Amino acid sequence: MTHKNAKYHDDEEYYYVFKDEITTTKYLIHSQINAKGFVEKPDVVGAIFGQTEGLLSDSLDLRELQKTGRIGRIKVDMTNKSGKTKGEIIIPSSLDRIETTILAASLETINRVGPCEASLRVTSIEDVRAVKRRTIVERAKELYKNMMEEFTPESSRMIDEVKESIKVPEIIEYGEDKLPAGPNTPTSDAILIVEGRSDVLNLLKYGIKNTIAVEGVNVPKTVADLTKERTVTAFLDGDRGGDLILKELLQIGDIDYVTRAPRGQEVEYLNKDQVIYALKNKTSVEKITNHANFNHNQHNYHHKRKTNDKTPTKQEIKEEEKFSDLTRQLKDQLELEIKQAEQDKQTQQQTTTATQKNEKTKEEKQEPEQQEKPVKKQNKYITALDEIKGTGKGILYDDQFNNIKEVKVENLFNEIRTNQNKIQTVVFDGIISQRLVDLSKEKNIEYLVAVKMSEVVKKPETIKIITK
């Protein structure tokens, strides 16, 4: 039997015709029919076309809609039992949403099928496209999962290399010395002076584009001129090379702020958190130089008087008198500060002496077991850590070291943040991060005990960190 001559009562042929047609439809109208008597599928289909004819406008006439392909072939599934017939009717529709609902409502006017009384009720209108979208989402999840399983560390390394190569063209050559610099250096009001090209590259990776490198210990003229026009921060390595560059910048340049990598480390190897911490904690050059100004000026003055055998001119005498006045003022201010510091020190010593006497008396009365309490306390934390080692869990304790709650390590952060109890100690089988340290400070937690600690830049004095 062909598609054109397919009949409603031919179940197998009808199935394939119906399957082909619903792939082009938008909605499926599902309805339930009940007839008081024995009826067949052609009777139901005939009732649907006959009793809805002329009920709606010509644009919604079922016969016309089926001719133009806007209504698909009607599927009827019937069962006969005890002289009654029940069945399900499915009508594919490519009409819009409003027209489909009007057509569905018109079906409920059918009250007779063949010679029998009947009632028809629309149960649902299914959006075929929504079903397709759900299928698409599920298939996309499956494809993505397969793709991620094939995503090897080698692929990750290749991506990182490509990203680095993209950043290289952002470096420009600045000034007559053609120094490596970030793309924003020519226009930015504030710049960072670093040691070499690798430092510029590392800062570019974190979005800092107003950098320029001196490329050696000797500061080029280009950089010296820049320091007179811009707000300048020297971001130098934490080694002897950084010390030498800083000394020369202070002599020939006019820098405003100084910040350093941690002692023994270089700017090109710092991670993002370390870079941000260093820039936030930069120091004004005035604070660095003010402490040394008095002794330095005094030394220069005496050296000048010793080496100058000529009779001083009037101008030189005026300069010396002016310098002497400035020296006396600085000296008086320094002596006043020293005197005040000594008075504060004496007061503090007297208070400390009295406190120490009281504490010494108490300590003499304590037993040896009580003096070893800090060691035992730390052992208590290590013991608790050993008990949960390898479990991937964490335990929250109160100030009496009572177990408040036991959670998985991946849920530890959220549990600390939302827990309403007073938490004093956190012991967990994991790694202490800067994020956890910051939250612990916020929650007034005193002890963090874990297997090890990652690169924590900012360690509050109120928190004691214990690791294996």
CSV table of C-alpha atoms in Angstrom, one decimal:
chain,number,residue,atom,x,y,z
A,1,MET,CA,0.0,0.0,0.0
A,2,THR,CA,1.4,3.4,-0.9
A,3,HIS,CA,1.4,6.7,1.1
A,4,LYS,CA,-1.3,8.1,-1.1
A,5,ASN,CA,-3.7,5.2,-0.6
A,6,ALA,CA,-2.9,4.5,3.0
A,7,LYS,CA,-6.1,3.8,5.0
A,8,TYR,CA,-6.9,4.5,8.7
A,9,HIS,CA,-7.6,0.9,9.6
A,10,ASP,CA,-4.2,-0.4,8.3
A,11,ASP,CA,-2.2,-0.1,11.5
A,12,GLU,CA,1.3,-0.8,10.2
A,13,GLU,CA,1.0,1.4,7.1
A,14,TYR,CA,-0.7,4.1,9.1
A,15,TYR,CA,2.1,4.1,11.7
A,16,TYR,CA,4.8,4.9,9.1
A,17,VAL,CA,2.7,7.6,7.4
A,18,PHE,CA,2.0,9.2,10.8
A,19,LYS,CA,5.6,9.0,11.8
A,20,ASP,CA,6.7,10.8,8.6
A,21,GLU,CA,4.1,13.5,9.0
A,22,ILE,CA,4.6,14.4,12.7
A,23,THR,CA,8.3,15.3,12.0
A,24,THR,CA,7.0,18.5,10.2
A,25,THR,CA,4.4,19.5,12.8
A,26,LYS,CA,4.5,21.9,15.7
A,27,TYR,CA,1.8,20.5,18.0
A,28,LEU,CA,0.1,17.2,18.8
A,29,ILE,CA,-3.6,17.4,20.0
A,30,HIS,CA,-4.3,14.5,22.4
A,31,SER,CA,-7.9,13.7,23.1
A,32,GLN,CA,-10.0,10.9,24.7
A,33,ILE,CA,-13.2,9.5,23.2
A,34,ASN,CA,-15.9,7.4,24.9
A,35,ALA,CA,-18.8,5.9,22.9
A,36,LYS,CA,-21.8,4.0,24.2
A,37,GLY,CA,-21.7,1.1,21.7
A,38,PHE,CA,-19.4,-0.6,19.3
A,39,VAL,CA,-17.7,1.8,16.9
A,40,GLU,CA,-14.6,1.5,14.6
A,41,LYS,CA,-11.8,3.9,13.6
A,42,PRO,CA,-13.4,5.1,10.3
A,43,ASP,CA,-16.5,6.0,12.3
A,44,VAL,CA,-14.5,8.2,14.6
A,45,VAL,CA,-12.6,9.9,11.8
A,46,GLY,CA,-15.8,10.5,9.9
A,47,ALA,CA,-17.5,12.1,13.0
A,48,ILE,CA,-14.5,14.4,13.4
A,49,PHE,CA,-14.7,15.7,9.9
A,50,GLY,CA,-18.5,15.7,9.6
A,51,GLN,CA,-19.4,17.3,12.9
A,52,THR,CA,-16.8,20.1,12.7
A,53,GLU,CA,-17.6,21.0,9.1
A,54,GLY,CA,-18.9,24.5,8.8
A,55,LEU,CA,-18.4,25.1,12.5
A,56,LEU,CA,-15.4,27.3,12.1
A,57,SER,CA,-14.3,29.6,9.3
A,58,ASP,CA,-12.9,28.3,6.0
A,59,SER,CA,-9.4,28.9,7.2
A,60,LEU,CA,-9.9,26.4,10.0
A,61,ASP,CA,-11.9,23.8,8.1
A,62,LEU,CA,-10.3,20.4,8.8
A,63,ARG,CA,-10.6,19.1,5.2
A,64,GLU,CA,-9.0,22.2,3.7
A,65,LEU,CA,-6.3,22.1,6.4
A,66,GLN,CA,-5.5,18.5,5.6
A,67,LYS,CA,-5.3,19.2,1.9
A,68,THR,CA,-2.8,22.0,2.4
A,69,GLY,CA,-0.8,19.8,4.8
A,70,ARG,CA,-1.4,22.0,7.9
A,71,ILE,CA,-3.2,19.1,9.6
A,72,GLY,CA,-1.6,15.7,9.5
A,73,ARG,CA,-3.2,12.3,9.3
A,74,ILE,CA,-5.4,11.6,12.3
A,75,LYS,CA,-4.4,8.6,14.5
A,76,VAL,CA,-7.1,6.7,16.3
A,77,ASP,CA,-6.4,3.9,18.8
A,78,MET,CA,-9.6,2.1,19.9
A,79,THR,CA,-10.6,-0.6,22.5
A,80,ASN,CA,-14.0,-2.3,22.7
A,81,LYS,CA,-15.1,-3.8,26.0
A,82,SER,CA,-18.6,-4.7,27.4
A,83,GLY,CA,-20.4,-3.0,24.5
A,84,LYS,CA,-18.6,0.3,25.0
A,85,THR,CA,-15.7,1.8,23.1
A,86,LYS,CA,-12.8,3.9,24.4
A,87,GLY,CA,-10.0,5.4,22.4
A,88,GLU,CA,-7.3,8.0,22.0
A,89,ILE,CA,-7.1,10.4,19.2
A,90,ILE,CA,-3.9,12.3,18.1
A,91,ILE,CA,-4.1,15.1,15.5
A,92,PRO,CA,-0.8,16.6,14.3
A,93,SER,CA,-1.0,20.4,13.7
A,94,SER,CA,1.4,22.9,12.0
A,95,LEU,CA,-0.9,25.8,12.8
A,96,ASP,CA,0.2,28.5,15.3
A,97,ARG,CA,-0.6,28.2,19.0
A,98,ILE,CA,-3.9,30.1,19.0
A,99,GLU,CA,-5.3,28.4,15.9
A,100,THR,CA,-4.3,24.9,17.3
A,101,THR,CA,-6.2,25.6,20.6
A,102,ILE,CA,-9.3,26.8,18.7
A,103,LEU,CA,-9.3,23.6,16.6
A,104,ALA,CA,-8.8,21.4,19.7
A,105,ALA,CA,-11.7,23.1,21.4
A,106,SER,CA,-14.0,22.5,18.4
A,107,LEU,CA,-13.4,18.7,18.7
A,108,GLU,CA,-15.2,18.7,22.1
A,109,THR,CA,-18.5,19.6,20.3
A,110,ILE,CA,-18.7,16.0,18.9
A,111,ASN,CA,-21.6,14.1,20.6
A,112,ARG,CA,-22.1,11.1,18.3
A,113,VAL,CA,-20.0,8.6,16.5
A,114,GLY,CA,-21.8,6.5,14.0
A,115,PRO,CA,-25.1,5.3,15.6
A,116,CYS,CA,-23.8,5.7,19.1
A,117,GLU,CA,-23.7,8.6,21.6
A,118,ALA,CA,-20.2,9.7,22.4
A,119,SER,CA,-18.2,12.3,24.2
A,120,LEU,CA,-14.7,13.7,23.3
A,121,ARG,CA,-12.4,15.5,25.7
A,122,VAL,CA,-9.0,17.1,24.8
A,123,THR,CA,-6.5,15.9,27.4
A,124,SER,CA,-3.4,17.9,26.3
A,125,ILE,CA,-1.6,19.8,23.5
A,126,GLU,CA,2.0,18.7,23.2
A,127,ASP,CA,4.6,21.1,21.8
A,128,VAL,CA,6.7,18.8,19.5
A,129,ARG,CA,9.5,21.4,19.3
A,130,ALA,CA,9.9,21.4,23.1
A,131,VAL,CA,10.4,17.6,22.9
A,132,LYS,CA,13.0,18.2,20.2
A,133,ARG,CA,14.8,20.8,22.3
A,134,ARG,CA,15.0,18.4,25.3
A,135,THR,CA,16.4,15.8,23.0
A,136,ILE,CA,19.0,18.3,21.7
A,137,VAL,CA,20.0,19.2,25.2
A,138,GLU,CA,20.5,15.6,26.3
A,139,ARG,CA,22.5,14.8,23.2
A,140,ALA,CA,24.6,18.0,23.7
A,141,LYS,CA,25.4,16.8,27.2
A,142,GLU,CA,26.4,13.4,26.0
A,143,LEU,CA,28.7,15.0,23.3
A,144,TYR,CA,30.2,17.4,25.7
A,145,LYS,CA,30.9,14.6,28.2
A,146,ASN,CA,32.7,12.6,25.5
A,147,MET,CA,34.7,15.6,24.4
A,148,MET,CA,35.8,16.3,28.0
A,149,GLU,CA,36.9,12.7,28.5
A,150,GLU,CA,39.2,13.1,25.4
A,151,PHE,CA,40.5,16.5,26.7
A,152,THR,CA,44.0,15.5,27.9
A,153,PRO,CA,46.5,17.5,30.0
A,154,GLU,CA,48.6,17.7,26.8
A,155,SER,CA,45.7,19.6,25.1
A,156,SER,CA,45.5,21.9,28.1
A,157,ARG,CA,49.3,22.7,27.8
A,158,MET,CA,48.9,23.4,24.1
A,159,ILE,CA,46.1,25.8,24.8
A,160,ASP,CA,48.2,27.6,27.3
A,161,GLU,CA,51.0,27.9,24.8
A,162,VAL,CA,48.7,29.4,22.2
A,163,LYS,CA,47.4,31.9,24.8
A,164,GLU,CA,50.9,33.0,25.7
A,165,SER,CA,51.8,33.4,22.0
A,166,ILE,CA,48.8,35.7,21.6
A,167,LYS,CA,50.0,37.9,24.4
A,168,VAL,CA,53.5,38.3,23.0
A,169,PRO,CA,52.4,40.8,20.2
A,170,GLU,CA,51.0,43.0,22.9
A,171,ILE,CA,54.5,44.0,24.0
A,172,ILE,CA,55.7,47.2,22.3
A,173,GLU,CA,59.1,48.9,22.0
A,174,TYR,CA,59.0,52.2,23.8
A,175,GLY,CA,61.4,55.2,23.4
A,176,GLU,CA,64.7,55.7,21.8
A,177,ASP,CA,66.1,52.8,23.8
A,178,LYS,CA,63.4,50.5,22.4
A,179,LEU,CA,62.5,49.1,25.9
A,180,PRO,CA,59.9,46.3,26.3
A,181,ALA,CA,56.6,47.8,27.5
A,182,GLY,CA,52.9,47.2,27.8
A,183,PRO,CA,50.6,48.6,25.1
A,184,ASN,CA,49.1,51.2,27.5
A,185,THR,CA,52.5,52.7,28.6
A,186,PRO,CA,52.5,55.6,26.1
A,187,THR,CA,49.1,56.9,27.2
A,188,SER,CA,48.8,55.8,30.9
A,189,ASP,CA,49.2,58.5,33.6
A,190,ALA,CA,50.7,55.8,35.9
A,191,ILE,CA,53.3,53.3,35.0
A,192,LEU,CA,55.1,50.3,36.6
A,193,ILE,CA,58.9,50.0,36.2
A,194,VAL,CA,60.0,46.3,36.2
A,195,GLU,CA,63.4,44.7,35.6
A,196,GLY,CA,63.0,42.7,32.4
A,197,ARG,CA,60.9,41.5,29.4
A,198,SER,CA,59.7,38.4,31.3
A,199,ASP,CA,58.3,40.6,34.1
A,200,VAL,CA,56.3,42.6,31.5
A,201,LEU,CA,55.0,39.4,30.0
A,202,ASN,CA,53.9,38.0,33.4
A,203,LEU,CA,52.0,41.2,34.3
A,204,LEU,CA,50.4,41.3,30.9
A,205,LYS,CA,49.0,37.8,31.6
A,206,TYR,CA,47.1,39.3,34.6
A,207,GLY,CA,45.8,42.3,32.6
A,208,ILE,CA,48.4,44.9,33.7
A,209,LYS,CA,49.4,46.7,30.5
A,210,ASN,CA,51.1,49.9,31.8
A,211,THR,CA,54.6,48.4,32.4
A,212,ILE,CA,58.1,49.2,31.1
A,213,ALA,CA,61.3,47.2,31.7
A,214,VAL,CA,64.7,48.8,32.4
A,215,GLU,CA,66.5,45.7,30.9
A,216,GLY,CA,69.4,45.7,33.3
A,217,VAL,CA,70.9,47.4,36.4
A,218,ASN,CA,71.6,50.7,34.6
A,219,VAL,CA,68.5,52.7,34.3
A,220,PRO,CA,68.0,54.0,30.6
A,221,LYS,CA,67.4,57.7,29.9
A,222,THR,CA,63.9,56.8,28.5
A,223,VAL,CA,62.9,55.5,32.0
A,224,ALA,CA,64.5,58.4,33.8
A,225,ASP,CA,62.5,60.9,31.6
A,226,LEU,CA,59.3,59.0,32.2
A,227,THR,CA,59.6,59.2,36.0
A,228,LYS,CA,59.5,63.0,35.7
A,229,GLU,CA,56.2,63.0,33.8
A,230,ARG,CA,54.1,60.2,35.2
A,231,THR,CA,53.1,58.6,38.5
A,232,VAL,CA,55.7,55.8,38.8
A,233,THR,CA,55.7,52.7,40.9
A,234,ALA,CA,58.9,50.5,40.9
A,235,PHE,CA,57.9,46.8,41.0
A,236,LEU,CA,61.3,45.1,41.5
A,237,ASP,CA,62.6,41.6,42.2
A,238,GLY,CA,63.3,40.5,45.8
A,239,ASP,CA,67.1,40.1,45.2
A,240,ARG,CA,70.3,42.1,45.0
A,241,GLY,CA,69.5,43.1,41.4
A,242,GLY,CA,66.3,44.7,42.6
A,243,ASP,CA,68.2,46.6,45.4
A,244,LEU,CA,70.7,48.0,42.8
A,245,ILE,CA,68.0,49.1,40.4
A,246,LEU,CA,66.1,50.8,43.3
A,247,LYS,CA,69.2,52.8,44.4
A,248,GLU,CA,69.8,54.1,40.9
A,249,LEU,CA,66.1,55.0,40.4
A,250,LEU,CA,66.2,57.0,43.6
A,251,GLN,CA,69.3,58.8,42.3
A,252,ILE,CA,68.5,59.6,38.7
A,253,GLY,CA,64.7,59.3,38.6
A,254,ASP,CA,61.6,60.7,40.4
A,255,ILE,CA,59.6,57.6,41.4
A,256,ASP,CA,56.6,57.8,43.7
A,257,TYR,CA,56.1,54.3,45.1
A,258,VAL,CA,58.1,51.1,45.6
A,259,THR,CA,56.9,47.5,45.9
A,260,ARG,CA,59.0,44.3,45.9
A,261,ALA,CA,58.5,40.7,45.2
A,262,PRO,CA,58.9,38.4,48.3
A,263,ARG,CA,62.6,38.1,49.3
A,264,GLY,CA,64.4,35.7,47.0
A,265,GLN,CA,61.6,35.7,44.3
A,266,GLU,CA,61.3,37.4,41.0
A,267,VAL,CA,58.3,39.3,39.5
A,268,GLU,CA,58.2,37.0,36.4
A,269,TYR,CA,57.4,34.0,38.6
A,270,LEU,CA,54.7,35.6,40.8
A,271,ASN,CA,51.1,34.4,40.5
A,272,LYS,CA,48.1,36.7,40.3
A,273,ASP,CA,47.4,36.8,44.0
A,274,GLN,CA,51.0,37.7,44.8
A,275,VAL,CA,51.0,40.4,42.2
A,276,ILE,CA,47.8,42.0,43.5
A,277,TYR,CA,49.1,41.8,47.1
A,278,ALA,CA,52.4,43.5,46.2
A,279,LEU,CA,50.7,46.3,44.3
A,280,LYS,CA,48.1,46.9,47.1
A,281,ASN,CA,51.0,47.1,49.7
A,282,LYS,CA,53.2,49.5,47.8
A,283,THR,CA,55.2,52.0,49.9
A,284,SER,CA,55.6,55.7,49.3
A,285,VAL,CA,59.2,56.8,48.5
A,286,GLU,CA,58.9,59.6,51.1
A,287,LYS,CA,58.5,57.0,53.9
A,288,ILE,CA,61.6,55.2,52.7
A,289,THR,CA,63.8,58.2,52.4
A,290,ASN,CA,62.6,60.2,55.4
A,291,HIS,CA,64.1,57.8,57.9
A,292,ALA,CA,67.6,58.3,56.3
A,293,ASN,CA,67.4,62.0,55.5
A,294,PHE,CA,68.7,63.3,58.8
A,295,ASN,CA,71.8,61.2,59.1
A,296,HIS,CA,72.6,61.5,55.3
A,297,ASN,CA,72.3,65.3,55.3
A,298,GLN,CA,74.4,65.6,58.5
A,299,HIS,CA,77.2,63.4,57.0
A,300,ASN,CA,77.3,65.4,53.7
A,301,TYR,CA,77.5,68.7,55.7
A,302,HIS,CA,80.5,67.6,57.8
A,303,HIS,CA,82.2,66.1,54.8
A,304,LYS,CA,81.9,69.3,52.8
A,305,ARG,CA,83.4,71.4,55.7
A,306,LYS,CA,86.4,69.0,55.9
A,307,THR,CA,87.2,68.9,52.2
A,308,ASN,CA,86.6,72.5,51.4
A,309,ASP,CA,89.8,74.5,52.2
A,310,LYS,CA,88.7,77.6,50.3
A,311,THR,CA,87.2,80.6,52.0
A,312,PRO,CA,83.4,80.2,51.7
A,313,THR,CA,81.6,82.8,49.6
A,314,LYS,CA,78.6,84.8,50.8
A,315,GLN,CA,76.2,82.5,48.9
A,316,GLU,CA,77.8,79.4,50.4
A,317,ILE,CA,77.6,80.9,53.9
A,318,LYS,CA,73.8,81.6,53.4
A,319,GLU,CA,73.3,78.0,52.1
A,320,GLU,CA,75.2,76.6,55.2
A,321,GLU,CA,73.2,78.7,57.5
A,322,LYS,CA,69.9,77.6,55.9
A,323,PHE,CA,71.1,74.0,56.0
A,324,SER,CA,72.1,74.5,59.7
A,325,ASP,CA,68.6,75.8,60.5
A,326,LEU,CA,67.0,72.8,58.8
A,327,THR,CA,69.4,70.4,60.6
A,328,ARG,CA,68.6,72.0,64.0
A,329,GLN,CA,64.9,71.6,63.3
A,330,LEU,CA,65.2,68.0,62.3
A,331,LYS,CA,67.5,67.3,65.2
A,332,ASP,CA,65.1,68.9,67.7
A,333,GLN,CA,62.2,66.9,66.2
A,334,LEU,CA,64.2,63.7,66.4
A,335,GLU,CA,65.3,64.3,70.0
A,336,LEU,CA,61.7,65.0,71.0
A,337,GLU,CA,60.5,61.8,69.3
A,338,ILE,CA,63.4,59.8,71.0
A,339,LYS,CA,62.6,61.3,74.4
A,340,GLN,CA,58.9,60.4,74.0
A,341,ALA,CA,59.8,56.9,72.9
A,342,GLU,CA,62.1,56.4,76.0
A,343,GLN,CA,59.3,57.6,78.3
A,344,ASP,CA,56.8,55.1,76.7
A,345,LYS,CA,59.4,52.4,76.9
A,346,GLN,CA,60.0,53.0,80.7
A,347,THR,CA,56.3,52.9,81.4
A,348,GLN,CA,55.9,49.7,79.4
A,349,GLN,CA,58.9,48.1,81.2
A,350,GLN,CA,57.4,48.9,84.6
A,351,THR,CA,54.1,47.4,83.6
A,352,THR,CA,55.8,44.4,82.1
A,353,THR,CA,57.9,43.8,85.2
A,354,ALA,CA,54.9,43.8,87.5
A,355,THR,CA,53.0,41.5,85.1
A,356,GLN,CA,56.0,39.1,84.9
A,357,LYS,CA,56.3,38.9,88.6
A,358,ASN,CA,52.7,37.8,88.9
A,359,GLU,CA,53.0,35.3,86.1
A,360,LYS,CA,56.2,33.9,87.6
A,361,THR,CA,54.5,33.3,90.9
A,362,LYS,CA,51.6,31.5,89.1
A,363,GLU,CA,54.0,29.4,87.0
A,364,GLU,CA,55.9,28.3,90.1
A,365,LYS,CA,52.7,26.8,91.5
A,366,GLN,CA,51.8,25.0,88.3
A,367,GLU,CA,52.7,21.3,87.8
A,368,PRO,CA,54.9,20.1,85.0
A,369,GLU,CA,51.9,18.6,83.2
A,370,GLN,CA,50.3,22.0,83.0
A,371,GLN,CA,53.5,23.6,81.5
A,372,GLU,CA,53.4,21.0,78.7
A,373,LYS,CA,49.8,21.9,77.8
A,374,PRO,CA,50.6,23.8,74.5
A,375,VAL,CA,52.5,20.7,73.1
A,376,LYS,CA,49.6,18.4,74.1
A,377,LYS,CA,47.2,20.9,72.6
A,378,GLN,CA,48.9,20.7,69.2
A,379,ASN,CA,49.2,16.9,69.5
A,380,LYS,CA,45.5,16.9,70.0
A,381,TYR,CA,45.0,18.6,66.6
A,382,ILE,CA,47.4,16.3,64.8
A,383,THR,CA,45.7,13.3,66.4
A,384,ALA,CA,42.3,14.5,65.2
A,385,LEU,CA,43.8,15.1,61.7
A,386,ASP,CA,45.2,11.5,61.6
A,387,GLU,CA,41.8,10.1,62.5
A,388,ILE,CA,40.2,11.6,59.3
A,389,LYS,CA,43.2,11.2,57.0
A,390,GLY,CA,42.2,9.7,53.7
A,391,THR,CA,38.5,10.1,54.3
A,392,GLY,CA,38.1,13.5,52.4
A,393,LYS,CA,36.1,14.9,55.4
A,394,GLY,CA,36.4,17.8,57.8
A,395,ILE,CA,35.2,18.4,61.4
A,396,LEU,CA,34.1,21.6,63.1
A,397,TYR,CA,34.9,22.0,66.8
A,398,ASP,CA,33.8,24.5,69.5
A,399,ASP,CA,36.0,26.1,72.1
A,400,GLN,CA,35.8,23.0,74.3
A,401,PHE,CA,36.9,20.9,71.3
A,402,ASN,CA,33.5,19.2,71.0
A,403,ASN,CA,32.5,18.0,67.6
A,404,ILE,CA,29.9,20.4,66.1
A,405,LYS,CA,29.6,18.9,62.7
A,406,GLU,CA,31.3,16.5,60.2
A,407,VAL,CA,31.1,17.4,56.5
A,408,LYS,CA,32.8,16.5,53.2
A,409,VAL,CA,35.8,18.7,52.3
A,410,GLU,CA,34.0,20.0,49.1
A,411,ASN,CA,31.2,21.3,51.3
A,412,LEU,CA,33.4,22.7,54.1
A,413,PHE,CA,33.6,26.3,52.9
A,414,ASN,CA,29.8,26.7,52.6
A,415,GLU,CA,29.2,24.9,56.0
A,416,ILE,CA,31.6,27.3,57.8
A,417,ARG,CA,30.0,30.3,56.1
A,418,THR,CA,26.4,29.3,57.1
A,419,ASN,CA,26.9,27.5,60.4
A,420,GLN,CA,25.5,29.6,63.3
A,421,ASN,CA,27.5,27.9,66.1
A,422,LYS,CA,30.7,29.4,67.5
A,423,ILE,CA,33.5,27.5,65.7
A,424,GLN,CA,37.0,27.6,67.2
A,425,THR,CA,38.8,24.9,65.3
A,426,VAL,CA,38.5,23.3,61.8
A,427,VAL,CA,40.3,20.0,61.1
A,428,PHE,CA,40.0,18.6,57.6
A,429,ASP,CA,41.7,16.2,55.1
A,430,GLY,CA,42.6,18.8,52.5
A,431,ILE,CA,44.7,21.9,51.7
A,432,ILE,CA,44.3,25.3,53.3
A,433,SER,CA,43.7,28.0,50.8
A,434,GLN,CA,43.7,31.8,51.0
A,435,ARG,CA,39.9,31.8,50.5
A,436,LEU,CA,39.5,29.6,53.5
A,437,VAL,CA,41.9,31.7,55.6
A,438,ASP,CA,39.9,34.9,54.8
A,439,LEU,CA,36.6,33.2,55.7
A,440,SER,CA,38.1,31.9,59.0
A,441,LYS,CA,39.2,35.4,59.9
A,442,GLU,CA,35.7,36.7,59.3
A,443,LYS,CA,34.2,33.9,61.5
A,444,ASN,CA,36.8,34.4,64.3
A,445,ILE,CA,38.1,30.8,63.9
A,446,GLU,CA,41.4,30.3,65.9
A,447,TYR,CA,42.8,27.1,64.5
A,448,LEU,CA,43.0,25.6,61.0
A,449,VAL,CA,44.4,22.1,60.9
A,450,ALA,CA,45.0,20.3,57.5
A,451,VAL,CA,47.3,18.1,55.5
A,452,LYS,CA,49.1,21.0,53.9
A,453,MET,CA,48.8,24.7,52.9
A,454,SER,CA,48.8,26.2,49.4
A,455,GLU,CA,50.4,29.6,48.7
A,456,VAL,CA,48.6,31.7,51.3
A,457,VAL,CA,49.9,35.3,50.9
A,458,LYS,CA,47.9,37.0,53.7
A,459,LYS,CA,48.1,35.2,57.1
A,460,PRO,CA,46.1,36.9,59.9
A,461,GLU,CA,47.8,36.9,63.3
A,462,THR,CA,44.6,35.7,65.0
A,463,ILE,CA,44.6,32.3,63.2
A,464,LYS,CA,47.1,29.5,64.0
A,465,ILE,CA,47.7,27.2,61.0
A,466,ILE,CA,48.8,23.6,61.8
A,467,THR,CA,49.8,21.1,59.0
A,468,LYS,CA,51.4,17.7,58.8
